[in-house]
PDB file of C-alpha atoms in Angstrom:
ATOM      1  CA  MET A   1    -129.075  74.361  36.774  1.00 48.00           C
ATOM      2  CA  ALA A   2    -130.280  77.232  34.567  1.00 60.00           C
ATOM      3  CA  ARG A   3    -129.086  77.222  30.985  1.00 77.00           C
ATOM      4  CA  ARG A   4    -126.340  79.737  30.296  1.00 92.00           C
ATOM      5  CA  ARG A   5    -125.585  81.525  27.042  1.00 97.00           C
ATOM      6  CA  LEU A   6    -122.006  81.125  25.914  1.00 98.00           C
ATOM      7  CA  LEU A   7    -119.917  82.379  22.986  1.00 98.00           C
ATOM      8  CA  LEU A   8    -117.029  80.213  21.791  1.00 98.00           C
ATOM      9  CA  LEU A   9    -114.407  82.485  20.199  1.00 98.00           C
ATOM     10  CA  LEU A  10    -111.944  80.562  18.038  1.00 98.00           C
ATOM     11  CA  LYS A  11    -108.487  81.169  16.691  1.00 96.00           C
ATOM     12  CA  PRO A  12    -108.662  80.295  12.965  1.00 92.00           C
ATOM     13  CA  PHE A  13    -107.205  77.055  11.629  1.00 77.00           C
ATOM     14  CA  ASP A  14    -105.283  78.662   8.762  1.00 73.00           C
ATOM     15  CA  VAL A  15    -102.764  80.555  10.911  1.00 63.00           C
ATOM     16  CA  TYR A  16    -100.449  77.544  10.719  1.00 57.00           C
ATOM     17  CA  GLN A  17    -100.729  76.951   6.970  1.00 57.00           C
ATOM     18  CA  VAL A  18     -97.375  76.976   5.224  1.00 55.00           C
ATOM     19  CA  GLY A  19     -98.520  77.103   1.592  1.00 53.00           C
ATOM     20  CA  GLN A  20     -99.186  80.207  -0.491  1.00 51.00           C
ATOM     21  CA  SER A  21    -102.101  81.085  -2.749  1.00 49.00           C
ATOM     22  CA  ASP A  22    -100.157  79.800  -5.755  1.00 52.00           C
ATOM     23  CA  GLY A  23     -99.940  76.398  -4.110  1.00 50.00           C
ATOM     24  CA  LEU A  24     -96.165  76.585  -3.621  1.00 50.00           C
ATOM     25  CA  CYS A  25     -94.703  76.079  -0.182  1.00 56.00           C
ATOM     26  CA  ARG A  26     -92.022  78.573   0.851  1.00 66.00           C
ATOM     27  CA  ILE A  27     -90.782  76.395   3.729  1.00 67.00           C
ATOM     28  CA  THR A  28     -88.634  73.408   2.849  1.00 73.00           C
ATOM     29  CA  ASN A  29     -87.273  72.285   6.214  1.00 80.00           C
ATOM     30  CA  PRO A  30     -89.196  69.055   6.930  1.00 84.00           C
ATOM     31  CA  GLN A  31     -88.929  69.594  10.696  1.00 86.00           C
ATOM     32  CA  VAL A  32     -90.557  73.030  10.411  1.00 86.00           C
ATOM     33  CA  LEU A  33     -93.264  71.640   8.123  1.00 86.00           C
ATOM     34  CA  HIS A  34     -94.016  68.839  10.583  1.00 87.00           C
ATOM     35  CA  TYR A  35     -94.003  71.295  13.498  1.00 89.00           C
ATOM     36  CA  LEU A  36     -96.481  73.673  11.815  1.00 87.00           C
ATOM     37  CA  GLU A  37     -98.785  70.883  10.719  1.00 90.00           C
ATOM     38  CA  ASN A  38     -98.721  69.465  14.227  1.00 91.00           C
ATOM     39  CA  ARG A  39     -99.644  72.870  15.671  1.00 92.00           C
ATOM     40  CA  ARG A  40    -102.608  73.075  13.325  1.00 92.00           C
ATOM     41  CA  LYS A  41    -103.769  69.586  14.288  1.00 94.00           C
ATOM     42  CA  VAL A  42    -103.368  70.208  18.024  1.00 95.00           C
ATOM     43  CA  HIS A  43    -105.387  73.417  17.763  1.00 95.00           C
ATOM     44  CA  LYS A  44    -108.127  71.781  15.695  1.00 95.00           C
ATOM     45  CA  ASP A  45    -108.330  68.850  18.127  1.00 96.00           C
ATOM     46  CA  ALA A  46    -108.640  71.308  21.021  1.00 97.00           C
ATOM     47  CA  ILE A  47    -111.574  73.063  19.348  1.00 97.00           C
ATOM     48  CA  ASN A  48    -113.298  69.752  18.671  1.00 97.00           C
ATOM     49  CA  LEU A  49    -112.837  68.658  22.279  1.00 98.00           C
ATOM     50  CA  CYS A  50    -114.182  71.933  23.690  1.00 98.00           C
ATOM     51  CA  GLN A  51    -117.229  71.720  21.421  1.00 98.00           C
ATOM     52  CA  SER A  52    -117.807  68.101  22.411  1.00 98.00           C
ATOM     53  CA  ILE A  53    -117.750  69.050  26.090  1.00 98.00           C
ATOM     54  CA  LEU A  54    -120.109  71.990  25.560  1.00 98.00           C
ATOM     55  CA  ARG A  55    -122.656  69.732  23.866  1.00 97.00           C
ATOM     56  CA  GLN A  56    -122.948  67.822  27.142  1.00 96.00           C
ATOM     57  CA  LYS A  57    -123.501  70.904  29.308  1.00 96.00           C
ATOM     58  CA  PRO A  58    -126.682  72.860  30.124  1.00 93.00           C
ATOM     59  CA  VAL A  59    -125.599  75.803  27.962  1.00 96.00           C
ATOM     60  CA  GLU A  60    -126.706  77.443  24.754  1.00 97.00           C
ATOM     61  CA  TRP A  61    -123.592  78.210  22.755  1.00 97.00           C
ATOM     62  CA  LYS A  62    -122.394  79.216  19.338  1.00 96.00           C
ATOM     63  CA  PRO A  63    -118.892  79.350  17.823  1.00 97.00           C
ATOM     64  CA  ILE A  64    -117.369  82.275  15.948  1.00 97.00           C
ATOM     65  CA  VAL A  65    -113.904  82.669  14.440  1.00 96.00           C
ATOM     66  CA  ARG A  66    -112.150  85.700  15.918  1.00 96.00           C
ATOM     67  CA  THR A  67    -111.568  87.263  12.486  1.00 93.00           C
ATOM     68  CA  ASN A  68    -115.354  87.412  12.007  1.00 95.00           C
ATOM     69  CA  LEU A  69    -115.921  89.327  15.225  1.00 94.00           C
ATOM     70  CA  SER A  70    -116.992  92.899  14.439  1.00 93.00           C
ATOM     71  CA  GLN A  71    -119.668  93.874  16.984  1.00 94.00           C
ATOM     72  CA  PRO A  72    -119.650  94.218  20.779  1.00 96.00           C
ATOM     73  CA  ILE A  73    -120.360  90.932  22.535  1.00 97.00           C
ATOM     74  CA  ARG A  74    -123.655  91.139  24.391  1.00 92.00           C
ATOM     75  CA  ASP A  75    -126.441  88.851  25.585  1.00 93.00           C
ATOM     76  CA  VAL A  76    -124.096  86.080  26.716  1.00 97.00           C
ATOM     77  CA  ASP A  77    -123.106  84.925  30.187  1.00 97.00           C
ATOM     78  CA  LEU A  78    -119.594  83.778  29.314  1.00 98.00           C
ATOM     79  CA  VAL A  79    -117.053  84.029  26.498  1.00 98.00           C
ATOM     80  CA  VAL A  80    -114.694  81.086  26.035  1.00 98.00           C
ATOM     81  CA  THR A  81    -111.705  81.793  23.798  1.00 98.00           C
ATOM     82  CA  VAL A  82    -109.852  78.849  22.254  1.00 98.00           C
ATOM     83  CA  GLY A  83    -106.357  79.750  21.089  1.00 97.00           C
ATOM     84  CA  GLY A  84    -103.863  81.690  23.164  1.00 96.00           C
ATOM     85  CA  ASP A  85    -103.386  85.130  24.677  1.00 96.00           C
ATOM     86  CA  GLY A  86    -103.804  86.728  21.244  1.00 95.00           C
ATOM     87  CA  THR A  87    -107.320  85.349  20.886  1.00 97.00           C
ATOM     88  CA  LEU A  88    -108.243  86.477  24.393  1.00 98.00           C
ATOM     89  CA  LEU A  89    -106.771  89.927  23.690  1.00 97.00           C
ATOM     90  CA  GLN A  90    -108.692  90.274  20.443  1.00 96.00           C
ATOM     91  CA  GLY A  91    -111.900  89.183  22.132  1.00 97.00           C
ATOM     92  CA  SER A  92    -111.371  91.640  24.992  1.00 98.00           C
ATOM     93  CA  HIS A  93    -111.757  94.567  22.583  1.00 97.00           C
ATOM     94  CA  PHE A  94    -115.423  93.572  22.125  1.00 98.00           C
ATOM     95  CA  ILE A  95    -116.223  92.784  25.774  1.00 97.00           C
ATOM     96  CA  ASP A  96    -117.335  95.256  28.456  1.00 96.00           C
ATOM     97  CA  ASP A  97    -117.143  94.782  32.220  1.00 97.00           C
ATOM     98  CA  THR A  98    -120.309  92.653  32.457  1.00 96.00           C
ATOM     99  CA  VAL A  99    -119.279  89.524  30.532  1.00 98.00           C
ATOM    100  CA  PRO A 100    -116.526  87.292  31.976  1.00 98.00           C
ATOM    101  CA  VAL A 101    -114.073  85.471  29.746  1.00 98.00           C
ATOM    102  CA  LEU A 102    -112.258  82.144  30.049  1.00 98.00           C
ATOM    103  CA  GLY A 103    -109.243  81.512  27.865  1.00 98.00           C
ATOM    104  CA  VAL A 104    -108.407  77.963  26.783  1.00 98.00           C
ATOM    105  CA  ASN A 105    -104.795  77.563  25.679  1.00 98.00           C
ATOM    106  CA  SER A 106    -105.223  75.226  22.724  1.00 97.00           C
ATOM    107  CA  ASP A 107    -101.533  74.750  21.910  1.00 95.00           C
ATOM    108  CA  PRO A 108     -99.283  75.056  24.986  1.00 95.00           C
ATOM    109  CA  THR A 109     -95.515  75.108  24.634  1.00 94.00           C
ATOM    110  CA  GLN A 110     -93.925  71.676  25.141  1.00 93.00           C
ATOM    111  CA  PRO A 111     -90.563  72.118  26.921  1.00 94.00           C
ATOM    112  CA  GLU A 112     -89.179  68.820  25.644  1.00 94.00           C
ATOM    113  CA  GLU A 113     -89.956  69.859  22.066  1.00 93.00           C
ATOM    114  CA  VAL A 114     -88.303  73.257  22.547  1.00 93.00           C
ATOM    115  CA  GLU A 115     -85.180  71.588  23.922  1.00 95.00           C
ATOM    116  CA  LYS A 116     -85.067  68.963  21.170  1.00 92.00           C
ATOM    117  CA  LEU A 117     -85.331  71.536  18.365  1.00 91.00           C
ATOM    118  CA  ARG A 118     -83.487  74.474  19.925  1.00 92.00           C
ATOM    119  CA  ASN A 119     -80.595  74.201  17.465  1.00 92.00           C
ATOM    120  CA  GLU A 120     -82.985  74.112  14.499  1.00 89.00           C
ATOM    121  CA  PHE A 121     -85.614  76.803  15.193  1.00 90.00           C
ATOM    122  CA  ASP A 122     -87.727  78.329  17.949  1.00 93.00           C
ATOM    123  CA  ALA A 123     -90.309  75.688  18.804  1.00 92.00           C
ATOM    124  CA  ASN A 124     -92.139  77.687  21.466  1.00 94.00           C
ATOM    125  CA  ARG A 125     -95.897  77.470  21.079  1.00 93.00           C
ATOM    126  CA  SER A 126     -98.548  79.456  22.941  1.00 92.00           C
ATOM    127  CA  THR A 127     -97.694  81.077  26.273  1.00 92.00           C
ATOM    128  CA  GLY A 128    -101.320  81.355  27.379  1.00 94.00           C
ATOM    129  CA  TYR A 129    -100.395  83.592  30.307  1.00 95.00           C
ATOM    130  CA  LEU A 130    -103.999  84.710  30.891  1.00 97.00           C
ATOM    131  CA  CYS A 131    -105.653  81.451  29.817  1.00 97.00           C
ATOM    132  CA  GLY A 132    -107.344  79.773  32.760  1.00 97.00           C
ATOM    133  CA  ALA A 133    -107.664  76.354  31.136  1.00 98.00           C
ATOM    134  CA  THR A 134    -106.175  73.870  28.696  1.00 97.00           C
ATOM    135  CA  VAL A 135    -107.855  70.906  27.034  1.00 96.00           C
ATOM    136  CA  ASN A 136    -106.727  68.810  29.998  1.00 96.00           C
ATOM    137  CA  ASN A 137    -108.810  70.681  32.569  1.00 97.00           C
ATOM    138  CA  PHE A 138    -111.360  72.613  30.484  1.00 98.00           C
ATOM    139  CA  GLU A 139    -114.342  70.544  31.605  1.00 98.00           C
ATOM    140  CA  GLN A 140    -113.454  70.846  35.281  1.00 98.00           C
ATOM    141  CA  VAL A 141    -112.848  74.598  35.031  1.00 98.00           C
ATOM    142  CA  LEU A 142    -116.079  75.076  33.068  1.00 98.00           C
ATOM    143  CA  ASP A 143    -118.076  73.078  35.630  1.00 97.00           C
ATOM    144  CA  ASN A 144    -116.629  75.209  38.428  1.00 97.00           C
ATOM    145  CA  ILE A 145    -117.755  78.354  36.601  1.00 97.00           C
ATOM    146  CA  LEU A 146    -121.235  77.060  35.735  1.00 96.00           C
ATOM    147  CA  GLU A 147    -121.811  75.832  39.288  1.00 95.00           C
ATOM    148  CA  GLY A 148    -120.595  79.059  40.894  1.00 94.00           C
ATOM    149  CA  ARG A 149    -117.430  77.649  42.442  1.00 95.00           C
ATOM    150  CA  ALA A 150    -115.115  80.039  40.568  1.00 95.00           C
ATOM    151  CA  ASN A 151    -115.029  83.812  40.416  1.00 96.00           C
ATOM    152  CA  PRO A 152    -113.389  85.944  37.730  1.00 97.00           C
ATOM    153  CA  SER A 153    -110.619  88.401  38.522  1.00 97.00           C
ATOM    154  CA  LYS A 154    -110.977  92.033  37.511  1.00 97.00           C
ATOM    155  CA  LEU A 155    -108.128  93.156  35.264  1.00 98.00           C
ATOM    156  CA  THR A 156    -107.387  96.836  34.711  1.00 98.00           C
ATOM    157  CA  ARG A 157    -107.477  98.172  31.158  1.00 98.00           C
ATOM    158  CA  ILE A 158    -106.209 101.400  29.596  1.00 98.00           C
ATOM    159  CA  SER A 159    -108.508 104.203  28.489  1.00 98.00           C
ATOM    160  CA  ILE A 160    -107.219 106.501  25.728  1.00 98.00           C
ATOM    161  CA  CYS A 161    -108.677 109.895  24.791  1.00 97.00           C
ATOM    162  CA  VAL A 162    -107.498 111.887  21.773  1.00 98.00           C
ATOM    163  CA  ASN A 163    -108.466 115.562  21.926  1.00 97.00           C
ATOM    164  CA  SER A 164    -111.013 114.671  24.637  1.00 95.00           C
ATOM    165  CA  GLU A 165    -112.632 111.999  22.429  1.00 97.00           C
ATOM    166  CA  VAL A 166    -112.563 108.516  23.938  1.00 97.00           C
ATOM    167  CA  ILE A 167    -111.119 105.800  21.680  1.00 97.00           C
ATOM    168  CA  PRO A 168    -113.728 103.009  21.842  1.00 95.00           C
ATOM    169  CA  THR A 169    -111.129 100.241  22.246  1.00 97.00           C
ATOM    170  CA  TYR A 170    -109.585  99.579  25.654  1.00 98.00           C
ATOM    171  CA  ALA A 171    -106.124  98.046  25.946  1.00 98.00           C
ATOM    172  CA  LEU A 172    -105.752  94.941  28.084  1.00 98.00           C
ATOM    173  CA  ASN A 173    -101.971  94.617  27.614  1.00 98.00           C
ATOM    174  CA  ASP A 174    -100.440  97.883  26.468  1.00 98.00           C
ATOM    175  CA  ILE A 175    -100.415 100.779  24.052  1.00 98.00           C
ATOM    176  CA  LEU A 176     -97.567 102.212  22.001  1.00 97.00           C
ATOM    177  CA  ILE A 177     -97.676 105.778  20.728  1.00 97.00           C
ATOM    178  CA  ALA A 178     -95.174 106.087  17.902  1.00 96.00           C
ATOM    179  CA  HIS A 179     -94.493 107.046  14.303  1.00 95.00           C
ATOM    180  CA  PRO A 180     -96.174 104.806  11.665  1.00 95.00           C
ATOM    181  CA  CYS A 181     -92.657 103.426  11.264  1.00 91.00           C
ATOM    182  CA  PRO A 182     -91.953 102.669  14.939  1.00 80.00           C
ATOM    183  CA  ALA A 183     -88.182 102.863  14.398  1.00 85.00           C
ATOM    184  CA  ALA A 184     -88.432 106.547  13.410  1.00 93.00           C
ATOM    185  CA  VAL A 185     -87.637 109.321  15.868  1.00 94.00           C
ATOM    186  CA  SER A 186     -90.677 111.259  17.055  1.00 94.00           C
ATOM    187  CA  ARG A 187     -91.198 114.331  19.186  1.00 95.00           C
ATOM    188  CA  PHE A 188     -93.793 114.622  21.923  1.00 95.00           C
ATOM    189  CA  SER A 189     -94.190 116.123  25.361  1.00 92.00           C
ATOM    190  CA  PHE A 190     -95.918 114.685  28.383  1.00 89.00           C
ATOM    191  CA  ASN A 191     -96.865 115.471  31.945  1.00 79.00           C
ATOM    192  CA  ARG A 192     -95.562 112.547  33.866  1.00 67.00           C
ATOM    193  CA  ILE A 193     -98.602 112.500  36.186  1.00 74.00           C
ATOM    194  CA  LYS A 194    -101.914 114.320  36.456  1.00 70.00           C
ATOM    195  CA  MET A 195    -104.443 113.981  39.259  1.00 76.00           C
ATOM    196  CA  ASP A 196    -107.913 115.517  39.169  1.00 71.00           C
ATOM    197  CA  ASP A 197    -106.920 117.166  35.881  1.00 69.00           C
ATOM    198  CA  GLN A 198    -104.101 119.073  37.561  1.00 72.00           C
ATOM    199  CA  PRO A 199    -100.455 118.390  36.634  1.00 70.00           C
ATOM    200  CA  CYS A 200     -98.428 117.180  39.608  1.00 71.00           C
ATOM    201  CA  SER A 201     -95.143 116.636  37.783  1.00 74.00           C
ATOM    202  CA  PRO A 202     -93.084 118.652  35.307  1.00 80.00           C
ATOM    203  CA  LEU A 203     -93.675 118.844  31.572  1.00 88.00           C
ATOM    204  CA  VAL A 204     -91.171 116.613  29.790  1.00 91.00           C
ATOM    205  CA  HIS A 205     -90.097 117.084  26.171  1.00 92.00           C
ATOM    206  CA  SER A 206     -88.946 113.922  24.418  1.00 94.00           C
ATOM    207  CA  ARG A 207     -87.280 112.814  21.237  1.00 95.00           C
ATOM    208  CA  SER A 208     -87.571 109.057  21.080  1.00 96.00           C
ATOM    209  CA  SER A 209     -89.101 106.137  19.213  1.00 95.00           C
ATOM    210  CA  GLY A 210     -92.331 106.425  21.162  1.00 96.00           C
ATOM    211  CA  LEU A 211     -94.135 106.026  24.464  1.00 97.00           C
ATOM    212  CA  ARG A 212     -95.280 102.640  25.787  1.00 97.00           C
ATOM    213  CA  VAL A 213     -97.857 102.268  28.559  1.00 98.00           C
ATOM    214  CA  SER A 214     -98.841  98.878  29.993  1.00 98.00           C
ATOM    215  CA  THR A 215    -101.344  97.446  32.421  1.00 98.00           C
ATOM    216  CA  ALA A 216    -100.403  95.009  35.170  1.00 98.00           C
ATOM    217  CA  ALA A 217    -101.469  92.147  32.880  1.00 97.00           C
ATOM    218  CA  GLY A 218     -99.216  93.505  30.132  1.00 97.00           C
ATOM    219  CA  SER A 219     -96.267  94.293  32.372  1.00 97.00           C
ATOM    220  CA  THR A 220     -94.775  90.836  31.766  1.00 95.00           C
ATOM    221  CA  ALA A 221     -94.923  91.214  27.969  1.00 94.00           C
ATOM    222  CA  ALA A 222     -93.248  93.928  25.841  1.00 95.00           C
ATOM    223  CA  MET A 223     -92.789  96.228  28.834  1.00 97.00           C
ATOM    224  CA  LEU A 224     -90.738  93.649  30.708  1.00 97.00           C
ATOM    225  CA  SER A 225     -88.671  92.896  27.593  1.00 95.00           C
ATOM    226  CA  ALA A 226     -87.874  96.610  27.330  1.00 95.00           C
ATOM    227  CA  GLY A 227     -86.560  96.741  30.898  1.00 96.00           C
ATOM    228  CA  GLY A 228     -89.752  97.395  32.836  1.00 97.00           C
ATOM    229  CA  PHE A 229     -90.857  95.646  36.005  1.00 97.00           C
ATOM    230  CA  PRO A 230     -93.564  92.981  36.500  1.00 97.00           C
ATOM    231  CA  MET A 231     -96.605  94.171  38.439  1.00 97.00           C
ATOM    232  CA  PRO A 232     -99.110  92.251  40.589  1.00 96.00           C
ATOM    233  CA  ILE A 233    -101.777  90.992  38.216  1.00 96.00           C
ATOM    234  CA  LEU A 234    -104.614  92.829  39.996  1.00 96.00           C
ATOM    235  CA  SER A 235    -102.803  96.143  40.325  1.00 97.00           C
ATOM    236  CA  GLN A 236    -104.898  99.079  39.134  1.00 97.00           C
ATOM    237  CA  ASP A 237    -101.785 101.084  38.247  1.00 97.00           C
ATOM    238  CA  LEU A 238    -100.235 101.527  34.829  1.00 97.00           C
ATOM    239  CA  GLN A 239     -96.562 101.523  33.913  1.00 97.00           C
ATOM    240  CA  TYR A 240     -95.049 103.805  31.289  1.00 97.00           C
ATOM    241  CA  MET A 241     -91.710 103.952  29.523  1.00 97.00           C
ATOM    242  CA  VAL A 242     -90.322 106.356  26.947  1.00 96.00           C
ATOM    243  CA  ARG A 243     -88.928 104.150  24.211  1.00 95.00           C
ATOM    244  CA  GLU A 244     -85.257 104.732  23.317  1.00 93.00           C
ATOM    245  CA  PRO A 245     -85.036 108.374  24.457  1.00 94.00           C
ATOM    246  CA  ILE A 246     -82.372 110.522  22.805  1.00 94.00           C
ATOM    247  CA  SER A 247     -80.202 112.519  25.226  1.00 91.00           C
ATOM    248  CA  PRO A 248     -82.763 112.711  28.061  1.00 90.00           C
ATOM    249  CA  GLY A 249     -80.290 114.619  30.277  1.00 88.00           C
ATOM    250  CA  ASN A 250     -81.711 115.656  33.638  1.00 87.00           C
ATOM    251  CA  THR A 251     -85.120 114.190  32.726  1.00 89.00           C
ATOM    252  CA  SER A 252     -83.811 110.624  32.559  1.00 91.00           C
ATOM    253  CA  SER A 253     -85.521 109.738  35.852  1.00 90.00           C
ATOM    254  CA  LEU A 254     -88.874 110.693  34.297  1.00 90.00           C
ATOM    255  CA  MET A 255     -88.564 108.312  31.349  1.00 94.00           C
ATOM    256  CA  HIS A 256     -90.011 105.329  33.243  1.00 95.00           C
ATOM    257  CA  GLY A 257     -92.517 105.112  36.056  1.00 93.00           C
ATOM    258  CA  SER A 258     -96.056 104.410  37.217  1.00 94.00           C
ATOM    259  CA  ILE A 259     -99.460 105.995  36.767  1.00 94.00           C
ATOM    260  CA  LYS A 260    -101.578 105.346  39.849  1.00 92.00           C
ATOM    261  CA  SER A 261    -105.230 104.306  39.701  1.00 91.00           C
ATOM    262  CA  ARG A 262    -106.519 107.868  40.322  1.00 90.00           C
ATOM    263  CA  GLN A 263    -104.022 109.486  37.995  1.00 93.00           C
ATOM    264  CA  SER A 264    -103.614 110.001  34.278  1.00 94.00           C
ATOM    265  CA  MET A 265    -100.910 111.027  31.833  1.00 94.00           C
ATOM    266  CA  GLU A 266    -101.329 113.651  29.139  1.00 93.00           C
ATOM    267  CA  ALA A 267     -99.081 113.655  26.085  1.00 95.00           C
ATOM    268  CA  THR A 268     -98.989 116.123  23.197  1.00 96.00           C
ATOM    269  CA  TRP A 269     -97.863 114.706  19.869  1.00 97.00           C
ATOM    270  CA  LEU A 270     -95.413 117.053  18.149  1.00 96.00           C
ATOM    271  CA  SER A 271     -94.623 115.164  14.933  1.00 96.00           C
ATOM    272  CA  LYS A 272     -96.366 115.303  11.570  1.00 95.00           C
ATOM    273  CA  GLU A 273     -97.942 111.864  11.926  1.00 96.00           C
ATOM    274  CA  GLY A 274     -98.253 109.159  14.518  1.00 97.00           C
ATOM    275  CA  VAL A 275    -100.197 106.069  15.569  1.00 97.00           C
ATOM    276  CA  VAL A 276    -101.667 104.741  18.800  1.00 98.00           C
ATOM    277  CA  TYR A 277    -101.148 100.970  18.667  1.00 97.00           C
ATOM    278  CA  ILE A 278    -103.464  99.028  21.000  1.00 98.00           C
ATOM    279  CA  ASP A 279    -102.427  95.542  22.163  1.00 97.00           C
ATOM    280  CA  GLY A 280    -100.079  95.059  19.224  1.00 93.00           C
ATOM    281  CA  SER A 281    -100.284  96.148  15.614  1.00 91.00           C
ATOM    282  CA  HIS A 282    -103.775  95.025  14.591  1.00 89.00           C
ATOM    283  CA  VAL A 283    -105.742  97.834  16.288  1.00 95.00           C
ATOM    284  CA  CYS A 284    -104.413 101.339  15.691  1.00 96.00           C
ATOM    285  CA  TYR A 285    -105.587 104.946  15.517  1.00 97.00           C
ATOM    286  CA  SER A 286    -103.863 107.750  13.630  1.00 97.00           C
ATOM    287  CA  ILE A 287    -102.792 110.953  15.357  1.00 98.00           C
ATOM    288  CA  LYS A 288    -101.239 114.166  14.026  1.00 97.00           C
ATOM    289  CA  ASP A 289     -99.189 117.154  15.127  1.00 97.00           C
ATOM    290  CA  GLY A 290    -100.777 118.920  18.084  1.00 97.00           C
ATOM    291  CA  ASP A 291    -103.089 116.093  19.145  1.00 97.00           C
ATOM    292  CA  VAL A 292    -103.442 115.658  22.902  1.00 96.00           C
ATOM    293  CA  ILE A 293    -103.600 112.074  24.177  1.00 97.00           C
ATOM    294  CA  GLU A 294    -104.812 111.307  27.689  1.00 95.00           C
ATOM    295  CA  ILE A 295    -103.972 107.872  29.100  1.00 97.00           C
ATOM    296  CA  SER A 296    -105.515 106.499  32.292  1.00 96.00           C
ATOM    297  CA  PRO A 297    -106.559 103.254  34.033  1.00 96.00           C
ATOM    298  CA  LYS A 298    -110.187 104.451  34.158  1.00 94.00           C
ATOM    299  CA  ALA A 299    -111.438 102.004  31.532  1.00 97.00           C
ATOM    300  CA  PRO A 300    -114.017  99.327  32.402  1.00 97.00           C
ATOM    301  CA  VAL A 301    -112.297  96.291  33.894  1.00 98.00           C
ATOM    302  CA  LEU A 302    -112.202  92.938  32.122  1.00 98.00           C
ATOM    303  CA  LYS A 303    -113.433  89.950  34.114  1.00 98.00           C
ATOM    304  CA  VAL A 304    -111.143  86.983  33.453  1.00 98.00           C
ATOM    305  CA  PHE A 305    -110.994  83.490  34.938  1.00 98.00           C
ATOM    306  CA  LEU A 306    -107.246  83.313  35.488  1.00 97.00           C
ATOM    307  CA  PRO A 307    -105.045  80.190  35.643  1.00 93.00           C
ATOM    308  CA  HIS A 308    -104.627  78.637  39.072  1.00 84.00           C
ATOM    309  CA  HIS A 309    -101.136  80.022  39.778  1.00 81.00           C
ATOM    310  CA  LEU A 310    -102.258  83.593  39.034  1.00 82.00           C
ATOM    311  CA  GLN A 311    -105.361  83.114  41.175  1.00 69.00           C
ATOM    312  CA  ASN A 312    -103.093  82.254  44.102  1.00 57.00           C
ATOM    313  CA  ILE A 313    -101.013  85.382  43.499  1.00 55.00           C
ATOM    314  CA  SER A 314    -104.197  87.465  43.261  1.00 49.00           C
ATOM    315  CA  GLU A 315    -105.446  86.162  46.589  1.00 46.00           C
ATOM    316  CA  GLU A 316    -102.142  86.971  48.286  1.00 49.00           C
ATOM    317  CA  THR A 317    -101.964  90.592  47.045  1.00 47.00           C
TER     318      THR A 317
END
């Protein structure tokens, strides 16, 4: 078996720390303290286990903490992320369509723990929706990949252009176009659908708290919480929703819908300032009055080794 080059992308340990720089702890509930310390230990143990397994495999690998990632990931055959969906999302911003990624959910939610503590606090851990492995099956999944018994799925991402300039970060989950304070009312207009650069739906003027667009992978996240619909994981379409529209009137039917794989949406920002948020709040680009934003599913795909239940859905669709 030829040696493969692998990058191990890690969620940092300190995300579960409960102390402050002055050494004083702001959390006093002993159950919460125990819960957070346990999460940190579980995550650290998962990293150690994954590294131990990699040392036994015919691979050349190196670890990097996700906060230290600043350059495109190249010259590797596989990226393994250890954390949750957030780590995989962050890594995806540095990965093109040539390098596949496997997510390892290092800290899965424990239903019995959630039930036991439900009257105290929210004890949900990592969802790991896109993570194809946990510590329990990481070695088996990795062997299947290295020996060619597993194939990655191709997930659609969102391409964003501002004034015809392509933003170099592609969204795997969703984008939100809004005021820097997302609760503020903004004005923008959009053509619901364009195909081959020609509008095929009316121009819509909107006063709202923003415009959200999601991929199929992101349709079960914020979009679903806002009243959207889940999409088949391998769908090449996008879903959009105007966020909290004010008096939409006879355009209410245009506030939510789909952008097909050969289509795009063009929006003109009509407020003094705005932001394009990509996959949450950590990656964002400023926009201003008059900027034209084009949104489409024409970005390079992301190759992901999905969990078994999503693989089954993918094969059926």
